[in-house]
mmCIF file of C-alpha atoms (C1' of nucleotides) in Angstrom:
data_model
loop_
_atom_site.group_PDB
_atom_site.id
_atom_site.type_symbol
_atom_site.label_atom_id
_atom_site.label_comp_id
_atom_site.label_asym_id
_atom_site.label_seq_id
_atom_site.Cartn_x
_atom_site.Cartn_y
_atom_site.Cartn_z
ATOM 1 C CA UNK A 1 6.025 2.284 0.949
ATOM 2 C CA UNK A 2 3.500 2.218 -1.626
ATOM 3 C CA UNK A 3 -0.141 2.978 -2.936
ATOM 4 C CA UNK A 4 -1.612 3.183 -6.014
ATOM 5 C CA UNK A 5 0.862 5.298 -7.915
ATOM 6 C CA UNK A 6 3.800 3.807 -6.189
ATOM 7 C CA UNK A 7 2.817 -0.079 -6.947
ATOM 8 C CA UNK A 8 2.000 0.822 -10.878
ATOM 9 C CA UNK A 9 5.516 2.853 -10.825
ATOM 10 C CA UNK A 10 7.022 -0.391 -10.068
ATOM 11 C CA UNK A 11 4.708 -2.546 -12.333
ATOM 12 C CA UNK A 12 5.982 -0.412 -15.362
ATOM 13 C CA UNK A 13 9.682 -0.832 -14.492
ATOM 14 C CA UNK A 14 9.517 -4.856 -14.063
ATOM 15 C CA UNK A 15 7.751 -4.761 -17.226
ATOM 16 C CA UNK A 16 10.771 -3.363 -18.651
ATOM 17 C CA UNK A 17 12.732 -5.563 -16.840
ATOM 18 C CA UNK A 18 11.383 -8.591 -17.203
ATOM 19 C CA UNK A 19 10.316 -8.385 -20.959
ATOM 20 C CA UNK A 20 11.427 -11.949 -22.507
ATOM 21 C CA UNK A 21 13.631 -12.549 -19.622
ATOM 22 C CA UNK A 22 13.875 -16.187 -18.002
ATOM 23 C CA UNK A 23 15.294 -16.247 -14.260
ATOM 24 C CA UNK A 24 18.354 -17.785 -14.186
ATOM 25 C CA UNK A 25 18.541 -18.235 -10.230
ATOM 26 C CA UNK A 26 17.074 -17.258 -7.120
ATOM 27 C CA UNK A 27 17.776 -16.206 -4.001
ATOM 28 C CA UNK A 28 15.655 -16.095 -0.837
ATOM 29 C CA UNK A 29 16.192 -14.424 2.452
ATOM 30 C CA UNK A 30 15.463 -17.589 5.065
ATOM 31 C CA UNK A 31 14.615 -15.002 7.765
ATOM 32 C CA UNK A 32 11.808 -13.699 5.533
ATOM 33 C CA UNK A 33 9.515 -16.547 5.993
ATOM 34 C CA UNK A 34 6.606 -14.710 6.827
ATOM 35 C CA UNK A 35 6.749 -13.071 3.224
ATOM 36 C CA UNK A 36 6.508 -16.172 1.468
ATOM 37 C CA UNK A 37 3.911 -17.555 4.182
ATOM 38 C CA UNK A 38 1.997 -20.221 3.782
ATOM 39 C CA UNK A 39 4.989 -21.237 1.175
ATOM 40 C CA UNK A 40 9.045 -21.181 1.858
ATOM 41 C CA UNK A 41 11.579 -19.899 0.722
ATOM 42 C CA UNK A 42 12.724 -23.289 -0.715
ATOM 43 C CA UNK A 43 9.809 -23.424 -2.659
ATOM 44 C CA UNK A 44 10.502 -20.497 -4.640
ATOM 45 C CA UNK A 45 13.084 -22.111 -6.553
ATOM 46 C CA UNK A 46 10.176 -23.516 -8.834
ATOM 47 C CA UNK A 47 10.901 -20.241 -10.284
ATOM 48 C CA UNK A 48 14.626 -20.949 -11.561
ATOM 49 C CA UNK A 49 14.237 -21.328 -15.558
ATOM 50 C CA UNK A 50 10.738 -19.676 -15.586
ATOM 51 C CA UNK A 51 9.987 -17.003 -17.850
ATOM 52 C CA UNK A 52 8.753 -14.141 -17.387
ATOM 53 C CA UNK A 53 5.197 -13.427 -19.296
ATOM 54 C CA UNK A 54 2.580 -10.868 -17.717
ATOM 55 C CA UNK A 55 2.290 -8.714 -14.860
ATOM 56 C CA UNK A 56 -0.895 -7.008 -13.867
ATOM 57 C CA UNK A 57 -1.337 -4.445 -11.212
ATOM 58 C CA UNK A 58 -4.897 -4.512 -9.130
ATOM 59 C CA UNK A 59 -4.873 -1.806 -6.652
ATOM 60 C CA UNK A 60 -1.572 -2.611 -4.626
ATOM 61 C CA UNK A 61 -1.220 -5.869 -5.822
ATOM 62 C CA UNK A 62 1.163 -7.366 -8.556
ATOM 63 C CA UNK A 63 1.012 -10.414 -10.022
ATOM 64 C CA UNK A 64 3.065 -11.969 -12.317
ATOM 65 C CA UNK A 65 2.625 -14.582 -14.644
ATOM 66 C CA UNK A 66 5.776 -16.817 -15.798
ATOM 67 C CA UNK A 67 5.701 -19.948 -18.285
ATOM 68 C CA UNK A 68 7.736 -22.611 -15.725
ATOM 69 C CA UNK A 69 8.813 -25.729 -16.529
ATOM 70 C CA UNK A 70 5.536 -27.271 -16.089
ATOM 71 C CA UNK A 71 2.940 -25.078 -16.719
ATOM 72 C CA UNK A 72 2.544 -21.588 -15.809
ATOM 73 C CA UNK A 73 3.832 -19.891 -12.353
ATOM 74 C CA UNK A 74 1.966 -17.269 -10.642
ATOM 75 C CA UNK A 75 3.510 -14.488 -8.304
ATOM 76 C CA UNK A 76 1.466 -12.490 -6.150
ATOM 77 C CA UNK A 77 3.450 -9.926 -4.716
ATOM 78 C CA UNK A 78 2.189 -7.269 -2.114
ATOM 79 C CA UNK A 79 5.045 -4.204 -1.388
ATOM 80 C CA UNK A 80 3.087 -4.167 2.174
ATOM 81 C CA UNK A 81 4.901 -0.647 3.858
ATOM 82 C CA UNK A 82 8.221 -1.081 2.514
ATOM 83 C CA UNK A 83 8.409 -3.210 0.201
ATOM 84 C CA UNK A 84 9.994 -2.365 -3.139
ATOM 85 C CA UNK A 85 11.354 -3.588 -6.485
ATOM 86 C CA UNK A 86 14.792 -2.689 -7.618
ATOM 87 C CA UNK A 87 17.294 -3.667 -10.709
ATOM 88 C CA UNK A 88 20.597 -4.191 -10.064
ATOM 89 C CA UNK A 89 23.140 -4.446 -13.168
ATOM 90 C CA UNK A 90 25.551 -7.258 -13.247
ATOM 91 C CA UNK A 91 28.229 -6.922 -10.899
ATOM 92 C CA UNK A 92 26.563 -4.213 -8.476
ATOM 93 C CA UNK A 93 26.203 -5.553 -4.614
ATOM 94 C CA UNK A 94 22.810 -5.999 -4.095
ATOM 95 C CA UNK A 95 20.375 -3.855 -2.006
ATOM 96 C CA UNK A 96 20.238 -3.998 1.836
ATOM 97 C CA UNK A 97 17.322 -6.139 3.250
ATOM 98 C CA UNK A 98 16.917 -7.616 -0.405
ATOM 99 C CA UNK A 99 14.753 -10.761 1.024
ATOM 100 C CA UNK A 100 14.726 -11.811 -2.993
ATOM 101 C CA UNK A 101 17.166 -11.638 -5.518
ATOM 102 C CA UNK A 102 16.330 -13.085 -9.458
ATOM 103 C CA UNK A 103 19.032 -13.637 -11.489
ATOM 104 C CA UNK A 104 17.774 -12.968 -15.396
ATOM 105 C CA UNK A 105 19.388 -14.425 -18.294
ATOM 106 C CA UNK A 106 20.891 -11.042 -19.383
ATOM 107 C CA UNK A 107 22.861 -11.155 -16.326
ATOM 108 C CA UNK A 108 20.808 -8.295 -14.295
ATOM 109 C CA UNK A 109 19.178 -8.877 -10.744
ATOM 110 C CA UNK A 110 16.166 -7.818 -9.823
ATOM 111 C CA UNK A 111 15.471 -7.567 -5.590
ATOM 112 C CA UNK A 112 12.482 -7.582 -3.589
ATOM 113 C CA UNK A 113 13.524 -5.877 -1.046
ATOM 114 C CA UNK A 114 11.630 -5.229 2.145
ATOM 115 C CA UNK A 115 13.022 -3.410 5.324
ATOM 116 C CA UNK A 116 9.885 -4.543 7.568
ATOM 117 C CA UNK A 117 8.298 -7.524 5.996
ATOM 118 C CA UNK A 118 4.510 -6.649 5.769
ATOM 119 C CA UNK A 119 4.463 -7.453 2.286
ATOM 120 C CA UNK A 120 3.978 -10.573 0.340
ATOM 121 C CA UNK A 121 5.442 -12.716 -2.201
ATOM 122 C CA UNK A 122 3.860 -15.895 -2.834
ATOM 123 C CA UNK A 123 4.282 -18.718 -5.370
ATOM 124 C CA UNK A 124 0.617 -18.899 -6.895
ATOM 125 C CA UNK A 125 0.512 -22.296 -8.905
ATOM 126 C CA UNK A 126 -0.790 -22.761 -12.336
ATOM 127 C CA UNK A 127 -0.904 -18.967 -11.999
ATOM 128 C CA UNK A 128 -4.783 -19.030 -10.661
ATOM 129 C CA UNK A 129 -4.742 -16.100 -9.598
ATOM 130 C CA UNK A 130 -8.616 -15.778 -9.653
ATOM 131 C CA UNK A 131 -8.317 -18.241 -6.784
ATOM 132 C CA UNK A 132 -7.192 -16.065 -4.376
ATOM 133 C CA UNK A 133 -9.899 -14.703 -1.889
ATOM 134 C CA UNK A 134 -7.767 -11.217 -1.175
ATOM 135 C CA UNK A 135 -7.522 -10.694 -4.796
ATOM 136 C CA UNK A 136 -11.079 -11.845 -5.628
ATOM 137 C CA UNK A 137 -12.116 -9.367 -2.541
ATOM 138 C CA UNK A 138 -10.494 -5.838 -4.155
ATOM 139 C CA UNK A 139 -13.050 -3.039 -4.821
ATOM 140 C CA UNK A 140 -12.616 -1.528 -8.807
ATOM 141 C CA UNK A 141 -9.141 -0.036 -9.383
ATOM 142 C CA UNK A 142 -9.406 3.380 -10.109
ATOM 143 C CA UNK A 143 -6.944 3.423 -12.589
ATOM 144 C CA UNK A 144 -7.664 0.519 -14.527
ATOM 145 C CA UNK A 145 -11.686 0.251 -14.232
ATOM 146 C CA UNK A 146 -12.336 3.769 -13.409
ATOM 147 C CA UNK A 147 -14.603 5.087 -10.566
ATOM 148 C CA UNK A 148 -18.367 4.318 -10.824
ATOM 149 C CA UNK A 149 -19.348 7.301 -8.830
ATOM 150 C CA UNK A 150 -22.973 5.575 -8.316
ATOM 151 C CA UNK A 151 -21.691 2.626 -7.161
ATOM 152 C CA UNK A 152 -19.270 3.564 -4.613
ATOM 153 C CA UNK A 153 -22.365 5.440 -3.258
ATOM 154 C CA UNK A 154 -23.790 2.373 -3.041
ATOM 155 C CA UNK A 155 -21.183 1.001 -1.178
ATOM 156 C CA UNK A 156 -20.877 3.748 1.209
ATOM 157 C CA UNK A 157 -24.113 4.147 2.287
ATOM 158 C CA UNK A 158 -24.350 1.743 4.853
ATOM 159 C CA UNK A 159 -21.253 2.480 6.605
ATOM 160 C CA UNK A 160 -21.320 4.923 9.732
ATOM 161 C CA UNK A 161 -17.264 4.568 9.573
ATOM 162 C CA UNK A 162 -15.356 7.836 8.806
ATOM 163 C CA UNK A 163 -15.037 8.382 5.129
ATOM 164 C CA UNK A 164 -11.571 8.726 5.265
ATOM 165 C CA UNK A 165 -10.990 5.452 7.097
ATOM 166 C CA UNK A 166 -13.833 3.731 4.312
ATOM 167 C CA UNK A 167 -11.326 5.486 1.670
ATOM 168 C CA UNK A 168 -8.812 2.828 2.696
ATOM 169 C CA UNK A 169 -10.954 -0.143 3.182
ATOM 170 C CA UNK A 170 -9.451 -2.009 -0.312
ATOM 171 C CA UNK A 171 -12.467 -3.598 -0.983
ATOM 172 C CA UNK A 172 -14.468 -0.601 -1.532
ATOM 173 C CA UNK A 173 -11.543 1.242 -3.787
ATOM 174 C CA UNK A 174 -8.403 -1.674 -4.453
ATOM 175 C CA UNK A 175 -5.042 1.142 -3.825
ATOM 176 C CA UNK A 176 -6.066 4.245 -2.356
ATOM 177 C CA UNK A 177 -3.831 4.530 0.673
ATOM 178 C CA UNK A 178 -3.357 7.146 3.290
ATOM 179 C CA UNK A 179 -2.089 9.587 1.376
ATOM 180 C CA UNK A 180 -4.054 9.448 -1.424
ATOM 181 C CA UNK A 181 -7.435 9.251 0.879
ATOM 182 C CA UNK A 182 -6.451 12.488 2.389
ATOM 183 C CA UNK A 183 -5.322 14.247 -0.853
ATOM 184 C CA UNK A 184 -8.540 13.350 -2.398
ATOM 185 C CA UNK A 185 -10.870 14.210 0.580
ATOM 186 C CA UNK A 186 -8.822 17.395 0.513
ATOM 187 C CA UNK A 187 -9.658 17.966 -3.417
ATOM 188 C CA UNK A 188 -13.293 17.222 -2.755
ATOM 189 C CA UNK A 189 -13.438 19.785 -0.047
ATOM 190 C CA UNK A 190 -15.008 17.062 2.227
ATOM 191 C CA UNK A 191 -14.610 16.483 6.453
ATOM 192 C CA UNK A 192 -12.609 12.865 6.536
ATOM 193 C CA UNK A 193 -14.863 12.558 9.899
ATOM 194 C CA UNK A 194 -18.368 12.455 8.058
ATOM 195 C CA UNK A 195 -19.742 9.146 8.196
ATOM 196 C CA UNK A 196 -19.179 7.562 4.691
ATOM 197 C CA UNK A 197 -23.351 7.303 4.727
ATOM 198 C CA UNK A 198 -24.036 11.049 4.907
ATOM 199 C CA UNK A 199 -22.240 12.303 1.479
ATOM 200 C CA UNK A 200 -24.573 13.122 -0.864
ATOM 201 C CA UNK A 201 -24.318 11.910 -4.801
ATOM 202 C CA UNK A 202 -22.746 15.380 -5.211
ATOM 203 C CA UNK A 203 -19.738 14.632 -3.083
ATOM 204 C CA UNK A 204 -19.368 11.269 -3.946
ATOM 205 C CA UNK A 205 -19.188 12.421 -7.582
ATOM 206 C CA UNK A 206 -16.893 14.983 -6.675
ATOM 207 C CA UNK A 207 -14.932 12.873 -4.468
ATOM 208 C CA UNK A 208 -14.527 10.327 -7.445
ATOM 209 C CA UNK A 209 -13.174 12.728 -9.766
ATOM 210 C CA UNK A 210 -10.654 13.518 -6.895
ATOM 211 C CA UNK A 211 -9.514 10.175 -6.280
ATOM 212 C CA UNK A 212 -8.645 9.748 -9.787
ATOM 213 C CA UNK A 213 -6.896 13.456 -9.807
ATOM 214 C CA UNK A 214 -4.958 12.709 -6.954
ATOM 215 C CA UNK A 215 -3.472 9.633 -8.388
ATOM 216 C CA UNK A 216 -2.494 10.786 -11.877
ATOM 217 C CA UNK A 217 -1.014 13.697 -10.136
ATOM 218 C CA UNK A 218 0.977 11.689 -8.260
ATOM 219 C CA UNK A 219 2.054 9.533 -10.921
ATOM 220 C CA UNK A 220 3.017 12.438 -13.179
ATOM 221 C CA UNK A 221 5.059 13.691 -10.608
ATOM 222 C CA UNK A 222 6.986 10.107 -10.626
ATOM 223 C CA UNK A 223 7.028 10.930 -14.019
ATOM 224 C CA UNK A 224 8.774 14.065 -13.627
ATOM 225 C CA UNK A 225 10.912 12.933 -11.125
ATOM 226 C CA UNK A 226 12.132 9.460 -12.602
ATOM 227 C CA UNK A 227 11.378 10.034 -16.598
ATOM 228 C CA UNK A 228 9.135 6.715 -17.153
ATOM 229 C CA UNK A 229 9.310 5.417 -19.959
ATOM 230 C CA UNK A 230 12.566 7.763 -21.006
ATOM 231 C CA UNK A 231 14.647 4.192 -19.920
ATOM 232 C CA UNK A 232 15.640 5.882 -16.102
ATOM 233 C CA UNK A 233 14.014 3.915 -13.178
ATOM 234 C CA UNK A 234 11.817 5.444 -11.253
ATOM 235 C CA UNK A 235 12.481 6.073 -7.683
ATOM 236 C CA UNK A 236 10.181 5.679 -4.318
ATOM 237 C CA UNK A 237 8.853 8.550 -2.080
ATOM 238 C CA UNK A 238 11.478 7.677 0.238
ATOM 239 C CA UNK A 239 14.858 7.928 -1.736
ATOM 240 C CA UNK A 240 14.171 10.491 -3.577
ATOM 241 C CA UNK A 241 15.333 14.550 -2.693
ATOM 242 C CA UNK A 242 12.549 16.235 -3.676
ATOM 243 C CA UNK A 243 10.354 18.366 -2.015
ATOM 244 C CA UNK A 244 6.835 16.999 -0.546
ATOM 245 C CA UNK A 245 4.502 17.122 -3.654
ATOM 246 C CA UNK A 246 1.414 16.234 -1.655
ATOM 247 C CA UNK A 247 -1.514 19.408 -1.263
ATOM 248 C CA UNK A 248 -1.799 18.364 2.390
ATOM 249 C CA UNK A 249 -0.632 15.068 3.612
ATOM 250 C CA UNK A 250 2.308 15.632 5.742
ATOM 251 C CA UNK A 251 1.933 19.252 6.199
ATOM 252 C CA UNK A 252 0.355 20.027 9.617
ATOM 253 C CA UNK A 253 0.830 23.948 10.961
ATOM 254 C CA UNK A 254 1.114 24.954 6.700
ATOM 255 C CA UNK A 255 -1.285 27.441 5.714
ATOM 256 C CA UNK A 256 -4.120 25.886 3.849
ATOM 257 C CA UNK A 257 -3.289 26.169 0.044
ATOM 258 C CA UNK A 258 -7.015 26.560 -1.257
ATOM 259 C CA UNK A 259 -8.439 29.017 1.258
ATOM 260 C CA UNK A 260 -4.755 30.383 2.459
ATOM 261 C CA UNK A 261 -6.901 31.246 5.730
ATOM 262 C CA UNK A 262 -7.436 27.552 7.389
ATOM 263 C CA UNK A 263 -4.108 26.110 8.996
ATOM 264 C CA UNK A 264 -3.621 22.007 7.658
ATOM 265 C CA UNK A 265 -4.200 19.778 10.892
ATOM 266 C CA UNK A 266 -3.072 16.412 11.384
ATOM 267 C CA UNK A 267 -5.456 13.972 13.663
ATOM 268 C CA UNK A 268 -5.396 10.200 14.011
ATOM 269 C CA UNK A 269 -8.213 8.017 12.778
ATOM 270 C CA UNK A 270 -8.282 4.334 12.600
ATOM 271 C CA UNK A 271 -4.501 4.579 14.146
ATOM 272 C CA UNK A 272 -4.035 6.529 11.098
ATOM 273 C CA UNK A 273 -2.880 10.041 10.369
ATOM 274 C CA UNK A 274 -5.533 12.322 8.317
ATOM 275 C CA UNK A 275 -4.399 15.777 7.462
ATOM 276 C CA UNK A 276 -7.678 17.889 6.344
ATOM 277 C CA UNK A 277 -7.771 21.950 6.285
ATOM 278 C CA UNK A 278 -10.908 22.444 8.671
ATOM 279 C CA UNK A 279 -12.048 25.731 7.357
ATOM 280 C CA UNK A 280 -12.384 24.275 3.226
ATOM 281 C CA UNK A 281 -13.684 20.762 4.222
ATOM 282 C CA UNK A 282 -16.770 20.068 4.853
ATOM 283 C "C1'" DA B 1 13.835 6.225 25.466
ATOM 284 C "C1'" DC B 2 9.862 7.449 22.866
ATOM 285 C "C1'" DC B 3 7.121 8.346 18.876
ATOM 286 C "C1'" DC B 4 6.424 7.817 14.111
ATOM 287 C "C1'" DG B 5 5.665 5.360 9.567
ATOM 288 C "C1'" DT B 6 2.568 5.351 1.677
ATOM 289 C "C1'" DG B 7 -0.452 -1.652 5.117
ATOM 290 C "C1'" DT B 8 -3.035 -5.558 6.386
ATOM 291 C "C1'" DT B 9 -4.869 -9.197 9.512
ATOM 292 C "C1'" DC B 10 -6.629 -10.992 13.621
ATOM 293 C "C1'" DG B 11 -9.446 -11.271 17.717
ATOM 294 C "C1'" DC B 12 -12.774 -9.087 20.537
ATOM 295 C "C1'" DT B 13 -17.184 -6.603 21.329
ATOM 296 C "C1'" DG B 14 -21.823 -5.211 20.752
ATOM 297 C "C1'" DT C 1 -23.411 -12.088 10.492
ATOM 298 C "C1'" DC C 2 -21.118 -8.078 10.691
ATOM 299 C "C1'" DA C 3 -19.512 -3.225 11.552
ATOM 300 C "C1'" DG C 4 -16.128 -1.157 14.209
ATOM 301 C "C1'" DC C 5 -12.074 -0.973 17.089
ATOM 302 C "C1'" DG C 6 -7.443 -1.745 18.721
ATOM 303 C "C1'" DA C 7 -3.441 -4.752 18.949
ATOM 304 C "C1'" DA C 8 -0.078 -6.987 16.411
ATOM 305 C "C1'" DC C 9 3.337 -7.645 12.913
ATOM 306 C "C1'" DA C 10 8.827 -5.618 12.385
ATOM 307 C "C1'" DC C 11 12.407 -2.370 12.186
ATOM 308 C "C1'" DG C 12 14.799 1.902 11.306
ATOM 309 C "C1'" DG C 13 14.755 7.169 11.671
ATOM 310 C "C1'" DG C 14 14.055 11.548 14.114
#
DNA sequence: ACCCGTGTTCGCTG
DNA sequence: TCAGCGAACACGGG
């Protein structure tokens, strides 16, 4: 279930996975047309004796470049809510709703798996992936381009919509999720209810910086967690043991851990749960 | 049974 | 034309 952190988590590992690999076989789950929608799952075998080049993350996005038989082969793959990317060695049954399985050439599968199917994997031909209107729609990523703190100003000021519910509006920032839009507003010491016109260049600047804290803390607590880069996978939210690492999201009734006085509330906006400490934001 | 969920898209309204 | 809103998608866990 994945934002920012979560998507370039999994970007890293299938760069490690895939590096020179060429997909042997494929597999696709025939109940999880609406994945591969407006493709099919029998069009996916295009892939079989691609290999593997690029991958670039843009906000939640992945997309992944392989040199096919004729030509290059795109991949645009969206995790959606619970989507994920695991490796399986050779040998090892694979993963429970794995809707698709690529066999590489060092004998290793690697699943997309997907419990409820709001994601997206789609065969992008010739790899143009610059011809995609949702990918030619995303906002700046934060991690990649950085945060223009005058420009998203300029973006915000017209809208009378919640910040908080702007904060996930993808073409504005591309991967800043729920979480990560409450963590930040939470950093910034800003109300997720004021309209996104009313901050002032202050907040905006502040809220920047906070975007861009939230997500590197996030990813260095991956880090900790999984040991990137150390050769051990990194594991989702979900699976893993730990404690909650967030400052606020998912804590409603804990006391507020800037001003210890306010009490963390959860409220619904945009069918969405914000948690916010009422007496630090503003 | 009911509510909840790290996301996005679609159709309706003003 | 567009901002804003709510339903829908799909399925398991508490």
């Amino acid at each position: 279930m994945p934002e920012l952190p979560e998507v370039e988590i999994a970007a890293r590992n299938l760069r490690r996975w895939m590096a020179r690999r060429r997909i042997g076989a494929l597999r696709a789950d025939a109940r999880a047309r609406r994945l591969f929608r407006p493709g099919t799952p029998a069009a996916l075998q295009a892939l079989a004796g691609a290999r593997f080049q690029t991958l670039r993350r843009i906000g939640k996005n992945l997309l992944l470049t392989f040199a096919g038989k004729s030509g290059p082969l795109g991949v645009w793959s969206h995790l959606g809510m619970t989507g994920k990317w695991l490796r399986r060695a050779a040998g090892e049954p694979a993963p429970s709703a794995s809707r698709v399985e690529l066999t590489l050439d060092d004998g290793a599968h690697v699943h997309y798996v997907d419990r409820r199917m709001f994601g997206r994997f789609r065969l992008v031909p010739g790899a143009r992936f610059d011809g995609l209107s949702e990918i030619a729609a995303l906002g700046p990523d934060p991690l990649t381009d950085g945060i223009d703190a005058a420009a998203l100003r300029a973006r915000l000021a017209g809208l009378r919509t919640p910040i908080k519910v702007a904060l996930l509006d993808q073409t504005i920032l591309a991967g800043v999720g729920n979480i990560q839009a409450s963590e930040s507003l939470f950093r910034a010491g800003i109300d997720p209810r004021r309209p996104a016109r009313t901050l002032t260049g202050a907040e905006v600047k502040r809220l920047a910086a906070a975007i861009l804290e939230s997500i590197h803390f996030t990813l260095d607590d991956f880090a900790a967690a999984g040991a990137d880069g150390g050769g051990a996978d990194i594991g989702y939210v979900e699976e893993r043991q730990t404690e909650n690492p967030f400052l606020v999201y998912g804590r409603p009734g804990a006391p507020c851990p800037r001003c210890k006085k306010g009490t963390i509330v959860r409220m619904v906006q945009a069918q969405r749960a914000t948690f916010f400490c009422p007496r630090c934001q503003k």
